[in-house]
Coordinates of C-alpha atoms and ligand atoms in Angstrom, one line a residue:
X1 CA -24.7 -29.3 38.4
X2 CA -25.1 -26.9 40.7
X3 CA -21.7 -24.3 41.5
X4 CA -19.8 -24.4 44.7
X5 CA -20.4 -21.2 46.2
X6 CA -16.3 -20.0 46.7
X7 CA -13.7 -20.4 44.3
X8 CA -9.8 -20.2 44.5
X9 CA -8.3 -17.2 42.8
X10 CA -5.1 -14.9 42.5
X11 CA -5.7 -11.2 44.0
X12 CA -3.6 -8.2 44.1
X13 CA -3.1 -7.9 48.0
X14 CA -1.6 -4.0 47.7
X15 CA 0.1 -2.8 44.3
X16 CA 3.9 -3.9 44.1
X17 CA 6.3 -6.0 42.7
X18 CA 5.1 -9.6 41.5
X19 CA 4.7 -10.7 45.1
X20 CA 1.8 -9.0 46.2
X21 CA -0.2 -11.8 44.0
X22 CA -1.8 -13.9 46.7
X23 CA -4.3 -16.8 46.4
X24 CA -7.4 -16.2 48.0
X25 CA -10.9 -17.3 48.1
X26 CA -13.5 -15.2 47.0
X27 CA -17.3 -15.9 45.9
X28 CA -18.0 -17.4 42.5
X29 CA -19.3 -15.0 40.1
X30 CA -23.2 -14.5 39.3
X31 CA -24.2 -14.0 35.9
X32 CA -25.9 -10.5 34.9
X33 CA -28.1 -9.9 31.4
X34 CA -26.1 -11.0 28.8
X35 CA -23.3 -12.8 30.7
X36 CA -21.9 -16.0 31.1
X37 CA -19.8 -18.1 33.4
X38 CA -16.8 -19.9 32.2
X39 CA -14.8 -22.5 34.2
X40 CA -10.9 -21.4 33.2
X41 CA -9.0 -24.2 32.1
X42 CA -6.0 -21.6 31.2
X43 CA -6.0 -17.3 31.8
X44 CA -3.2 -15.5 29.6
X45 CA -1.1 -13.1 31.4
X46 CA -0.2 -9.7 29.6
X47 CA 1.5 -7.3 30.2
X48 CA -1.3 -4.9 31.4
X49 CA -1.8 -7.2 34.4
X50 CA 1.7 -6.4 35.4
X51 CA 0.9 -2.8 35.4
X52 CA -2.2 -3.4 37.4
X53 CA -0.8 -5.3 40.0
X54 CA 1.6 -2.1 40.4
X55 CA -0.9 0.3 40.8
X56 CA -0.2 2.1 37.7
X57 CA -4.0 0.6 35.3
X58 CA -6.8 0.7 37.5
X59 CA -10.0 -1.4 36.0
X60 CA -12.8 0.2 35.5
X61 CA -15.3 0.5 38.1
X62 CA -17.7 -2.2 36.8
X63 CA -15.1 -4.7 36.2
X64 CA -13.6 -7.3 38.7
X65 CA -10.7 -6.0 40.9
X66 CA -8.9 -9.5 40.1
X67 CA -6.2 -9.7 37.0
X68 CA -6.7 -11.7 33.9
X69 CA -8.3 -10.0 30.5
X70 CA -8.4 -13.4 28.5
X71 CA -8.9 -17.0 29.5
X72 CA -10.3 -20.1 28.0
X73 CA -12.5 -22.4 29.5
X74 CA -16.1 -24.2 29.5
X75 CA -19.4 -21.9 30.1
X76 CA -20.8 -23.3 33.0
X77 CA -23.7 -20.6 33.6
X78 CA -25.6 -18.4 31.4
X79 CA -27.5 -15.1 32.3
X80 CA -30.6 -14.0 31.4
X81 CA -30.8 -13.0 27.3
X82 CA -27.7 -15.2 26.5
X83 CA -28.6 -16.6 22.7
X84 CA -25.1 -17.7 21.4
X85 CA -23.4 -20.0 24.0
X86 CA -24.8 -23.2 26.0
X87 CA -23.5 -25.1 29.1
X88 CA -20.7 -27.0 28.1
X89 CA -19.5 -25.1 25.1
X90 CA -15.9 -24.4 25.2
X91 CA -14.7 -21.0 24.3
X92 CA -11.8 -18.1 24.9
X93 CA -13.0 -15.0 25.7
X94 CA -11.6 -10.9 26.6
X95 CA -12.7 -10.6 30.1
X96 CA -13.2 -7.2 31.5
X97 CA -10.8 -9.1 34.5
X98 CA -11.3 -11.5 36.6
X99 CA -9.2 -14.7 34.8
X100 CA -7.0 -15.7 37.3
X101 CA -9.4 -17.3 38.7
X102 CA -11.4 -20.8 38.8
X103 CA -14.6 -19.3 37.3
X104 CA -15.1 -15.7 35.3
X105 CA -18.0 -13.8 33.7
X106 CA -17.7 -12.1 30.5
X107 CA -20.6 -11.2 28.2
X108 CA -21.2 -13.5 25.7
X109 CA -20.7 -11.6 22.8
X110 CA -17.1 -11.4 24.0
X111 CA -16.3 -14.9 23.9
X112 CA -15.6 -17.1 20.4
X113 CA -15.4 -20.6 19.4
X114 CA -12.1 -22.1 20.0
X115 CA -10.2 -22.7 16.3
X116 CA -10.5 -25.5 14.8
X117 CA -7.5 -27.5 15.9
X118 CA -6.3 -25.3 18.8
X119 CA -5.7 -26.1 21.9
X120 CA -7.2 -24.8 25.0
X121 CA -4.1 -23.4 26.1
X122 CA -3.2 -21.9 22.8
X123 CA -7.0 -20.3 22.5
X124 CA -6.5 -18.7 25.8
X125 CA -3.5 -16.5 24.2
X126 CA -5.2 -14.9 21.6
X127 CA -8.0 -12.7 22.8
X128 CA -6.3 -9.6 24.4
X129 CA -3.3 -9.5 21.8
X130 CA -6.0 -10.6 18.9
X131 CA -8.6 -8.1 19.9
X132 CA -6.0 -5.4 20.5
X133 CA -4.3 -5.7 17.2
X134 CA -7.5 -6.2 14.4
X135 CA -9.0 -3.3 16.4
X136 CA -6.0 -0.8 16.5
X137 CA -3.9 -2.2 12.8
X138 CA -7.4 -2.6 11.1
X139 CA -10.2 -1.1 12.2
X140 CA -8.6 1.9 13.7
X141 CA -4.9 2.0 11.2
X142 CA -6.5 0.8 7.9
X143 CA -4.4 -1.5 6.8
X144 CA -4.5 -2.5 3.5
X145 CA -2.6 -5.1 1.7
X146 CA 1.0 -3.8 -0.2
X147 CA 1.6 -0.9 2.6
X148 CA 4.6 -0.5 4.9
X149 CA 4.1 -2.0 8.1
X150 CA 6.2 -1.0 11.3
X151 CA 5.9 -2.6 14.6
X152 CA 7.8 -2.2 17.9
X153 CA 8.3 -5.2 20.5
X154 CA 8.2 -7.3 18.1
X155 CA 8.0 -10.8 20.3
X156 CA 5.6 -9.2 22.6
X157 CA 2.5 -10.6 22.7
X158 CA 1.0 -8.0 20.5
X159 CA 4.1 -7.8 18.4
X160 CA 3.6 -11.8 17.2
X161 CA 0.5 -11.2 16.9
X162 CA 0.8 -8.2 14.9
X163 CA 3.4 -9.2 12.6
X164 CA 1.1 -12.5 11.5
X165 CA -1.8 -10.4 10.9
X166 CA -0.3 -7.7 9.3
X167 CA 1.8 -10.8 6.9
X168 CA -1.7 -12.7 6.3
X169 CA -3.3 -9.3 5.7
X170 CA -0.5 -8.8 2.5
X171 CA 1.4 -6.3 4.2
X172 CA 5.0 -5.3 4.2
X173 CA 6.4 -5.9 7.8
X174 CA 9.1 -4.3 9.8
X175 CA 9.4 -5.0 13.0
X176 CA 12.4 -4.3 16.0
X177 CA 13.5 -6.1 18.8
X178 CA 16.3 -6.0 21.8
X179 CA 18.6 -8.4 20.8
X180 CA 19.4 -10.7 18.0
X181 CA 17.9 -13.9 18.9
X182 CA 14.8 -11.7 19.1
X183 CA 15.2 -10.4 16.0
X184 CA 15.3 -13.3 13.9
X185 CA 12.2 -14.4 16.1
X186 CA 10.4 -11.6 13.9
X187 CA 11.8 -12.6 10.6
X188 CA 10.9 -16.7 11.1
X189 CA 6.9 -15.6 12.0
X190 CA 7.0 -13.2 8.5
X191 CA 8.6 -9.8 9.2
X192 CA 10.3 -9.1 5.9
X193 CA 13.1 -6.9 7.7
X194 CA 13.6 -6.8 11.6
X195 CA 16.2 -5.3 13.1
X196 CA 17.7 -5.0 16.7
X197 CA 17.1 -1.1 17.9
X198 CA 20.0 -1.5 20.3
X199 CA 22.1 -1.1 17.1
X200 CA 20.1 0.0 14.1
X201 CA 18.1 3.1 13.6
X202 CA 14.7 2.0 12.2
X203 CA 14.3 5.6 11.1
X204 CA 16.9 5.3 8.9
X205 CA 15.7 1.7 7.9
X206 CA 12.4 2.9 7.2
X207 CA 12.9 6.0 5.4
X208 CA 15.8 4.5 3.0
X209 CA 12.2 1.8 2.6
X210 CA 10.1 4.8 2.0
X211 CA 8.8 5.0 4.7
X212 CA 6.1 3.8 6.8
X213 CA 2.1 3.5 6.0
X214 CA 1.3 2.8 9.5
X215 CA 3.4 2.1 12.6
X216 CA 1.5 0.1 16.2
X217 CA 3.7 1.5 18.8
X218 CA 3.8 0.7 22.5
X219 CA 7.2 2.2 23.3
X220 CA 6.6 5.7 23.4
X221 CA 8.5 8.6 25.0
X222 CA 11.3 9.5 22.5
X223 CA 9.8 7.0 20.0
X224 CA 7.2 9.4 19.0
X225 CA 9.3 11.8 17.2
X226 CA 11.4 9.0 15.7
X227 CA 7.9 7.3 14.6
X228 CA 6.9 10.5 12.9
X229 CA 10.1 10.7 11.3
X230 CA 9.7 7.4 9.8
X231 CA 6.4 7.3 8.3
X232 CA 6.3 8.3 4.5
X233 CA 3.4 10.9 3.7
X234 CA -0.1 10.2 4.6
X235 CA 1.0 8.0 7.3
X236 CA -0.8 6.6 10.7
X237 CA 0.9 6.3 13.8
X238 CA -1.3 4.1 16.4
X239 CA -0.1 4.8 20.5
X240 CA -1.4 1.2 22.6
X241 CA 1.2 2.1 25.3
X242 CA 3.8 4.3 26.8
X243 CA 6.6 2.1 28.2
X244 CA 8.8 5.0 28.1
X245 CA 6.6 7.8 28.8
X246 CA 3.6 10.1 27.6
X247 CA 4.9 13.1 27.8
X248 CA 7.3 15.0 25.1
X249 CA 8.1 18.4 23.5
X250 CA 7.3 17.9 19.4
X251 CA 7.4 20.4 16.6
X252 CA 3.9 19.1 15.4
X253 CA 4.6 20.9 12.0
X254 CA 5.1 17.7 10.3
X255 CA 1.5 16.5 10.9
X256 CA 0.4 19.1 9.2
X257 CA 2.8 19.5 6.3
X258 CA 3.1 15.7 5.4
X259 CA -0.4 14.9 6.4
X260 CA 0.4 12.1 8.9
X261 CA -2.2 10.9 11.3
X262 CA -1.7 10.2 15.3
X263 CA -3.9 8.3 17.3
X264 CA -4.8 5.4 19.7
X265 CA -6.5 3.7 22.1
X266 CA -7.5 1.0 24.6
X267 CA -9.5 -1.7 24.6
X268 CA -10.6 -2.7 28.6
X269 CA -12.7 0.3 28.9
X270 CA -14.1 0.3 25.8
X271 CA -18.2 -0.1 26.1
X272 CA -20.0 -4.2 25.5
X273 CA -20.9 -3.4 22.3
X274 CA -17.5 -2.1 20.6
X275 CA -15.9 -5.1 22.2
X276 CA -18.5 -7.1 20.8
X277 CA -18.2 -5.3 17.1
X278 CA -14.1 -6.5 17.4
X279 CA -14.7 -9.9 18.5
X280 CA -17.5 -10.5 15.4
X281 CA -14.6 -8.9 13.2
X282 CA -11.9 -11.4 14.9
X283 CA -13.8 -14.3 14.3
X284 CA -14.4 -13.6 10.8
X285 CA -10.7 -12.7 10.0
X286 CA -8.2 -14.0 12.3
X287 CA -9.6 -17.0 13.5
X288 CA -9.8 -18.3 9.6
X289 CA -6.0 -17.3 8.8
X290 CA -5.6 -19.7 12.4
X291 CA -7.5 -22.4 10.7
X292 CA -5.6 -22.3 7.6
X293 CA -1.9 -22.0 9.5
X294 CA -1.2 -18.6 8.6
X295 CA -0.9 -17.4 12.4
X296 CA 0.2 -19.8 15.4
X297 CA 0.5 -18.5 18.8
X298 CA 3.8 -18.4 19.9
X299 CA 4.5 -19.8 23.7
X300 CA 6.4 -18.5 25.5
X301 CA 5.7 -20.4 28.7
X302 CA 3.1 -21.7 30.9
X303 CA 2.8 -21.5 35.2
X304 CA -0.3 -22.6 37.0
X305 CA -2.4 -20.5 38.9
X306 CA -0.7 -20.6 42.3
X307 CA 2.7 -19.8 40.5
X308 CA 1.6 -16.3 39.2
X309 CA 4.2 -14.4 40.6
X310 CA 6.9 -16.4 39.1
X311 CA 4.8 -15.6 35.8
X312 CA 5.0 -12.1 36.7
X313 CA 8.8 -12.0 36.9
X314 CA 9.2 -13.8 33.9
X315 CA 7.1 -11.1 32.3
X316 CA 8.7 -8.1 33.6
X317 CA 12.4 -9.5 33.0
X318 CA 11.5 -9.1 29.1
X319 CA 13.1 -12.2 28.4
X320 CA 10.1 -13.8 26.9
X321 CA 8.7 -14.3 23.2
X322 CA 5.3 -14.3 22.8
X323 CA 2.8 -15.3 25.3
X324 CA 3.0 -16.5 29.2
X325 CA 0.1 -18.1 30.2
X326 CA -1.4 -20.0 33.5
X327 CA -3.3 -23.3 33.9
X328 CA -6.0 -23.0 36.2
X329 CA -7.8 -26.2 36.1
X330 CA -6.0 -29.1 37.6
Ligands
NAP401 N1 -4.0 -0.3 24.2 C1 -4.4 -1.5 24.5 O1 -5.6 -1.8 24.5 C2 -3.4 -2.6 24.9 C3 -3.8 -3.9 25.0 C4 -2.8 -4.9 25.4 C5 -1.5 -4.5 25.5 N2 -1.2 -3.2 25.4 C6 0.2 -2.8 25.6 O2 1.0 -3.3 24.6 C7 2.3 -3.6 25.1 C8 2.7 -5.0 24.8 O3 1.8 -5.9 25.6 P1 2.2 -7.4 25.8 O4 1.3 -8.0 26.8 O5 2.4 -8.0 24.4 O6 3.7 -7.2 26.5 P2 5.0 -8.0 26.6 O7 4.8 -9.3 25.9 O8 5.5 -7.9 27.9 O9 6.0 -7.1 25.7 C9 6.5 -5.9 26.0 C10 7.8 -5.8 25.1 O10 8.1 -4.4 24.8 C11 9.4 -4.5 24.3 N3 10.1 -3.2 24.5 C12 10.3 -2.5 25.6 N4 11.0 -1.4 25.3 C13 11.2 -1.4 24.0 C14 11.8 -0.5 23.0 N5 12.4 0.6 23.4 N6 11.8 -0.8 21.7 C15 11.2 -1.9 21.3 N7 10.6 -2.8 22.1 C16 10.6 -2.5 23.4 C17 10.2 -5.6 25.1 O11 10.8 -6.4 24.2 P3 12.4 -6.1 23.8 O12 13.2 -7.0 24.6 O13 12.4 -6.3 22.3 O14 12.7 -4.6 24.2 C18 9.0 -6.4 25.8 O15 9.1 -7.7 25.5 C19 2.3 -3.3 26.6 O16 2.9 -2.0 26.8 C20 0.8 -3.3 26.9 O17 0.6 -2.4 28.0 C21 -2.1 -2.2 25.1

């Protein structure tokens, strides 16, 4: 069946506030080498999208200028040199943008069966947060089973995520969270101590633990220190984010003395092929602890394409746990 030639989708009409995300209709995306189409049944939102839409994450210059970095969906199309994926297979996929839209390309390396059991919605929850967390915990942190495992914004999408990983992985997990309710969100999906940071110091908590192996931090700002203060010896801090700032004065002596280890990274402008070496990595180790019931996504809520702003708001008010996610296909 042939493709219309326009589809509807969600742009960023100026950077702002969640109002400046307008419908629109724009062309339906071609295929290049190695890409295919997908029709989006559901786009998850995250938190980067939000920072898009106000100016602050620009996509890279090869990507599309719409939001969305995950969806899940049916491949409609494939390019030339696509091997794994047929018309009519349904997958989730990272997109380099693009999902809030009725039809996105992605190459097909970056796309994955959906589990075995899930639902569409649920599938299109877990790239971004899944690929963000094997690569940065894993492949980047080393995790290993037994070790001391912090993580900040817990119920964020990437702190769910993380602290079922990290559980199913044989860790230790800490995790905080701003308020209680929160808090014992973390404990009931694994975390073997959580603790609200509006009232507890997880320096303290850590260190009285013996501190942490490896800490996944999106906070930032005066959390670096205090993240450095709380890993034991031989420790790794891992920066996705700066909610609270890059920029701080540090007496970087303790790096050196107590052999810690600082670094980072992000995933949307890293190149096909190290996208495509975390997805094969994903799909070999997340998607079975899915299968088995060792990690569920947790919903926070669900809005439908034309109600993006709304899904905005509820993203930005930092009331939600877990994931917010739209339904595109009617
Ligand atoms: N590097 C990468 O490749 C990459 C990829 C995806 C996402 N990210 C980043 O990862 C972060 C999470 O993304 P997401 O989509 O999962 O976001 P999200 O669901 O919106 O979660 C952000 C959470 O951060 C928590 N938070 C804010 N200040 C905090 C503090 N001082 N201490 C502890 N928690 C705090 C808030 O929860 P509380 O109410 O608990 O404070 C909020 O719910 C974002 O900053 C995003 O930009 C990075």
């Amino acid at each position: 069946m042939a493709l219309s030639h326009s589809m509807l989708a969600v742009e960023i009409s100026q950077p702002g506030g969640p109002d400046v995300l307008q419908p629109v209709s724009v062309p339906v995306p071609v295929p290049g080498h190695g890409q295919i189409i997908i029709r989006v049944a559901y786009a998850g939102v995250n938190r980067p999208d939000a920072l898009q839409r106000a100016g602050m994450y620009a996509p890279p210059a090869s990507a599309s200028p719409l939001p969305g970095l995950e969806c899940s969906g049916t491949v409609v199309e494939v390019g030339p040199g696509v091997s794994r994926w047929q018309i009519g297979d349904q997958v989730c996929a990272l997109l380099p943008g693009g999902g809030y839209a009725e039809y996105v390309a992605t190459h097909e390396s970056h796309a994955l069966p959906i589990p075995r059991g899930l639902s569409l919605r649920d599938a299109a929850c877990l790239p971004e947060t899944c690929f963000t967390v094997w690569s940065n915990v894993v492949m980047r942190g080393g995790l290993q089973a037994g070790e001391r495992f912090l993580v900040h914004g817990g119920t964020s999408g990437i702190g769910t995520t993380a602290i079922q990983i990290a559980q199913a992985l044989g860790a230790r997990v800490f995790a905080t969270a701003g308020s209680d309710d929160k808090v014992q969100v973390c404990r009931d999906l694994g975390a073997e101590v959580a603790l609200n940071y509006r009232n507890e110091d997880f320096v303290q908590v850590l260190r009285d633990a013996g501190g942490a192996n490896l800490i996944l931090d999106m906070v930032g700002g005066p959390y670096i220190e205090r993240n450095l203060k709380a890993l034991a010896d031989d420790g790794r801090l891992v920066q996705i984010a700066f909610l609270q700032g890059p920029k701080v004065t540090l007496n970087w002596a303790e790096l050196m003395t107590r052999r810690l280890t600082f670094t980072g990274s992000t995933l949307r402008p890293q190149s096909d092929l190290a996208k495509a070496r975390i997805a094969r990595e994903v799909e070999a180790h997340v998607w079975p602890m899915i299968e088995r019931g060792a990690f569920r996504v947790v919903l926070d809520s669900e809005y439908s394409l034309a109600d993006a702003p709304a899904a905005h708001w509820r993203i930005e008010a930092e009331g939600h746990v877990g994931k917010i996610v739209l339904k595109v296909e009617t």
